[in-house]
CSV table of C-alpha atoms and ligand atoms in Angstrom, one decimal:
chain,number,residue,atom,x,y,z
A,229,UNK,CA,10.0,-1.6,15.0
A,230,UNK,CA,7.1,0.2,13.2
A,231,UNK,CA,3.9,-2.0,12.8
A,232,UNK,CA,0.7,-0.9,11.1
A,233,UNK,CA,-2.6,-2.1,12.6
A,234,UNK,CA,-5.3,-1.7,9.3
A,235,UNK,CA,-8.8,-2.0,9.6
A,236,UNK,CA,-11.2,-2.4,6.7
A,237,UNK,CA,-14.8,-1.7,5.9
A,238,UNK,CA,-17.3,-1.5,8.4
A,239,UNK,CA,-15.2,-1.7,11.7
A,240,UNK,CA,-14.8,2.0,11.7
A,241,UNK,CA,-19.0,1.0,13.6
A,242,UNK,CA,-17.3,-1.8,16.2
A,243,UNK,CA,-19.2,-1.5,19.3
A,244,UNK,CA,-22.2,-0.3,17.7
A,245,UNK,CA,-22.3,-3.0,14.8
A,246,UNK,CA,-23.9,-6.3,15.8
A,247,UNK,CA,-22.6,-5.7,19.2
A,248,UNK,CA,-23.3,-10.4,20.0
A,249,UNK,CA,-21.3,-10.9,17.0
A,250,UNK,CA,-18.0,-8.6,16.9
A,251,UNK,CA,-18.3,-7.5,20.8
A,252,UNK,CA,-19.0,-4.4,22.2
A,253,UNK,CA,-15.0,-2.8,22.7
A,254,UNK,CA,-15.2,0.1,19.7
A,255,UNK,CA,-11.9,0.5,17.1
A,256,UNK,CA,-10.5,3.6,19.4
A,257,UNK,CA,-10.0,1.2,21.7
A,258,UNK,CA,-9.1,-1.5,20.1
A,259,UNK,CA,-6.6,0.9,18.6
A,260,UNK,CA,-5.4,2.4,21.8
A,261,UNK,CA,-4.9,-1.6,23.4
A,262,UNK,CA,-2.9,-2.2,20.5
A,263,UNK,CA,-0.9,0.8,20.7
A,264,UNK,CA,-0.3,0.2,24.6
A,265,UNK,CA,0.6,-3.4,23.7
A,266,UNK,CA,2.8,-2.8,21.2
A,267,UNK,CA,4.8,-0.7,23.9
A,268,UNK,CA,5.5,-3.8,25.8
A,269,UNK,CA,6.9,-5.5,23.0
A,270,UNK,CA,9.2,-2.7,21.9
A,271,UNK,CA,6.9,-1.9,18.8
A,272,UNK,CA,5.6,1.2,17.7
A,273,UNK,CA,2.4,0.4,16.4
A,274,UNK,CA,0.7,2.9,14.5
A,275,UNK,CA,-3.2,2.9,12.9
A,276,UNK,CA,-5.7,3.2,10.2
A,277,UNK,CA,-9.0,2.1,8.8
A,278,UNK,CA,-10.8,2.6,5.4
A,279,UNK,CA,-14.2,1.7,4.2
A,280,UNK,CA,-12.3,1.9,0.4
A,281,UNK,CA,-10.6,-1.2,-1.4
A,282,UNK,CA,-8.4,1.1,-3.0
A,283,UNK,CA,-7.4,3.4,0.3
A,284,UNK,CA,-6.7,-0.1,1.9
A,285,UNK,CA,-4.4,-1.4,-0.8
A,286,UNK,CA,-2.9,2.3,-1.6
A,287,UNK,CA,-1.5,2.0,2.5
A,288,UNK,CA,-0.4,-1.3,1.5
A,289,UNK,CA,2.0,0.0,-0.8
A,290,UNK,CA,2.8,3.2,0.9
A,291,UNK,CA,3.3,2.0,4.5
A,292,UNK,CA,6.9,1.6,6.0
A,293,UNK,CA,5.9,-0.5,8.6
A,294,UNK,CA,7.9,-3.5,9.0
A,295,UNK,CA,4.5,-6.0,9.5
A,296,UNK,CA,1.2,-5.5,9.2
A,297,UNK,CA,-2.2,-6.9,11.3
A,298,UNK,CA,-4.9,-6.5,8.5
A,299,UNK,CA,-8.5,-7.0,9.0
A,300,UNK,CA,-10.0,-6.6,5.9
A,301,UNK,CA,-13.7,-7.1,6.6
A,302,UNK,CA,-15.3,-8.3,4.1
A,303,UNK,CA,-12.9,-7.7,1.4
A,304,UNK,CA,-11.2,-10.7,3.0
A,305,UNK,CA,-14.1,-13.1,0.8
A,306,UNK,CA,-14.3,-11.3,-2.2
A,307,UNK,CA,-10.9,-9.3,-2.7
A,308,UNK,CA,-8.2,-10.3,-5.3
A,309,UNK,CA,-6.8,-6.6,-5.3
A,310,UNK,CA,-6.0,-6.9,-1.7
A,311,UNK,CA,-4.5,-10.4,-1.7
A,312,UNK,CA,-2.3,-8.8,-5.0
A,313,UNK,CA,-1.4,-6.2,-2.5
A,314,UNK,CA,0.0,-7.8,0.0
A,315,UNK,CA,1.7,-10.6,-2.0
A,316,UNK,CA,3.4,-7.3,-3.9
A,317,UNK,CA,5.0,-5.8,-0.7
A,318,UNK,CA,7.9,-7.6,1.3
A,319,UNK,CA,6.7,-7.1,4.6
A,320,UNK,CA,4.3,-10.0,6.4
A,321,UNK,CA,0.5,-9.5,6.9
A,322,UNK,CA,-1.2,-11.3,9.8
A,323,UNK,CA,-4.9,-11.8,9.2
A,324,UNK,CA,-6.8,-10.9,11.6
A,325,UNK,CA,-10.5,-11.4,12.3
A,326,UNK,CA,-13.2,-11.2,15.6
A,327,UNK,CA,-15.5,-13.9,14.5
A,328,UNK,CA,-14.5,-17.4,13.9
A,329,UNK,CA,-15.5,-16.4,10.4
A,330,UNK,CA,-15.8,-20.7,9.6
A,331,UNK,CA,-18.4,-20.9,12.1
A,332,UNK,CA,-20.3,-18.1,9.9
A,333,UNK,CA,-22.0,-18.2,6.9
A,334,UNK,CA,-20.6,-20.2,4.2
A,335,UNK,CA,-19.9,-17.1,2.1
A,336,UNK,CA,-17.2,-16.3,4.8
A,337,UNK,CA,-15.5,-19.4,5.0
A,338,UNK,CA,-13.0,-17.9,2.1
A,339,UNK,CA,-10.3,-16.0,2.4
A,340,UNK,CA,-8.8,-14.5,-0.7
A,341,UNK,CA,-5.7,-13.3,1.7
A,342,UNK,CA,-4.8,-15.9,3.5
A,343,UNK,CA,-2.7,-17.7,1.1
A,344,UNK,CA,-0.6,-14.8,0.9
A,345,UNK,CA,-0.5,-13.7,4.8
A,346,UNK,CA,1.8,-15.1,7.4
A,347,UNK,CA,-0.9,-16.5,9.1
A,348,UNK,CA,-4.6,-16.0,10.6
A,349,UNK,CA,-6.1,-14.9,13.9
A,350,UNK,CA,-9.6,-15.2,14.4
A,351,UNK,CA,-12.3,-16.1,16.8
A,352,UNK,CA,-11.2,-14.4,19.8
A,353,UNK,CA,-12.7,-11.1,19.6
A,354,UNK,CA,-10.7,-7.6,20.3
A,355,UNK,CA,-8.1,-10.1,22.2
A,356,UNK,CA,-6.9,-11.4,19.3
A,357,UNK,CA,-5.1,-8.1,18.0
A,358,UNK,CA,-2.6,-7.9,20.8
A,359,UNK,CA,-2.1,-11.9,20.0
A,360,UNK,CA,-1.8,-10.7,16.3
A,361,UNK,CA,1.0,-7.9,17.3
A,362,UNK,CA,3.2,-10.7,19.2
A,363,UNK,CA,2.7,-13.2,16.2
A,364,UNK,CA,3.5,-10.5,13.9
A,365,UNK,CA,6.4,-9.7,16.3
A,366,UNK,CA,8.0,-13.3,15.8
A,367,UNK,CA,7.3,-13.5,12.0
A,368,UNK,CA,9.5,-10.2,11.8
A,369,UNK,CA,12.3,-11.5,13.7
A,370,UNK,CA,12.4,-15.1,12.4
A,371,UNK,CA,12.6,-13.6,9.2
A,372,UNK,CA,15.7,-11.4,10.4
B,800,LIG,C1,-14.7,-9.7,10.2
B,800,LIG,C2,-15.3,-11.0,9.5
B,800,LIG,C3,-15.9,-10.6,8.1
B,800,LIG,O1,-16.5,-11.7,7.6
B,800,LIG,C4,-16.8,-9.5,8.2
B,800,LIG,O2,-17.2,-9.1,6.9
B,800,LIG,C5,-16.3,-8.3,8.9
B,800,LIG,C6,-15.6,-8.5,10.2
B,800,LIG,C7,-14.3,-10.0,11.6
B,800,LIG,O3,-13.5,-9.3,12.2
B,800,LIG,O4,-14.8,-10.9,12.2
B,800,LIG,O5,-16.5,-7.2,8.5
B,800,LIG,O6,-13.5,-9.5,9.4
């Protein structure tokens, strides 16, 4: 079962970028925990991350994957494009964010996305992407 892991603006910097708020675990490894837990759950989990709006809903469309974890940084607050993305493809998109993003500015406390995502994962740091893959995991076979 292929699954796509995408990662928006600014998280390309993880471990560098306000280290107290996202952690201090960078996206190549965040990547390689997710590929190595993917394994366990018979998924091959493949990568990518954009800075761009339009690269991020371009692999939207193009990706074969059967789910998709998406953090979309900060697109999540302010992105319609993205949220017309995924509510254009078939496959379900698991939210996915570090921070507890309602216990952040109030600016954050909207998601354009998650009306049209299978559901939301924040608050628990690089752990929550391998909680992300085994959600995604049961969405995808629930779904059959
Ligand atoms: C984030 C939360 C967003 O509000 C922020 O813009 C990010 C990272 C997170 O993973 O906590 O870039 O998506």
């Amino acid at each position: 079962m292929r699954i796509l892991v995408l990662n928006g603006p600014n998280l390309n910097l993880l471990g560098q970028r306000e280290p107290s708020v996202y952690g201090a675990t960078t996206l190549a490894e965040i990547e390689a925990s997710c590929i190595a837990h993917g394994k366990t759950l018979g998924l091959d989990v493949s990568c990518a991350q954009s800075n761009h709006e339009g690269t991020l809903v371009d692999t939207l469309h193009g990706t074969d994957a059967r789910g998709i974890v998406l953090n979309a940084g900060a697109y999540t607050h302010t992105s319609i494009a993205l949220r017309d993305a995924i509510a254009a493809i078939a496959q379900p998109v698991v939210e996915l964010h570090l921070s507890n993003t309602h216990a952040r500015e109030p600016f954050r406390h909207v998601s354009m996305i998650a009306p049209v995502c299978a559901g939301v994962i924040q608050g628990f740091g690089a752990a929550g992407y391998p909680l992300a893959l085994t959600a995604l995991k049961g969405v995808i076979e629930a779904r059959g």
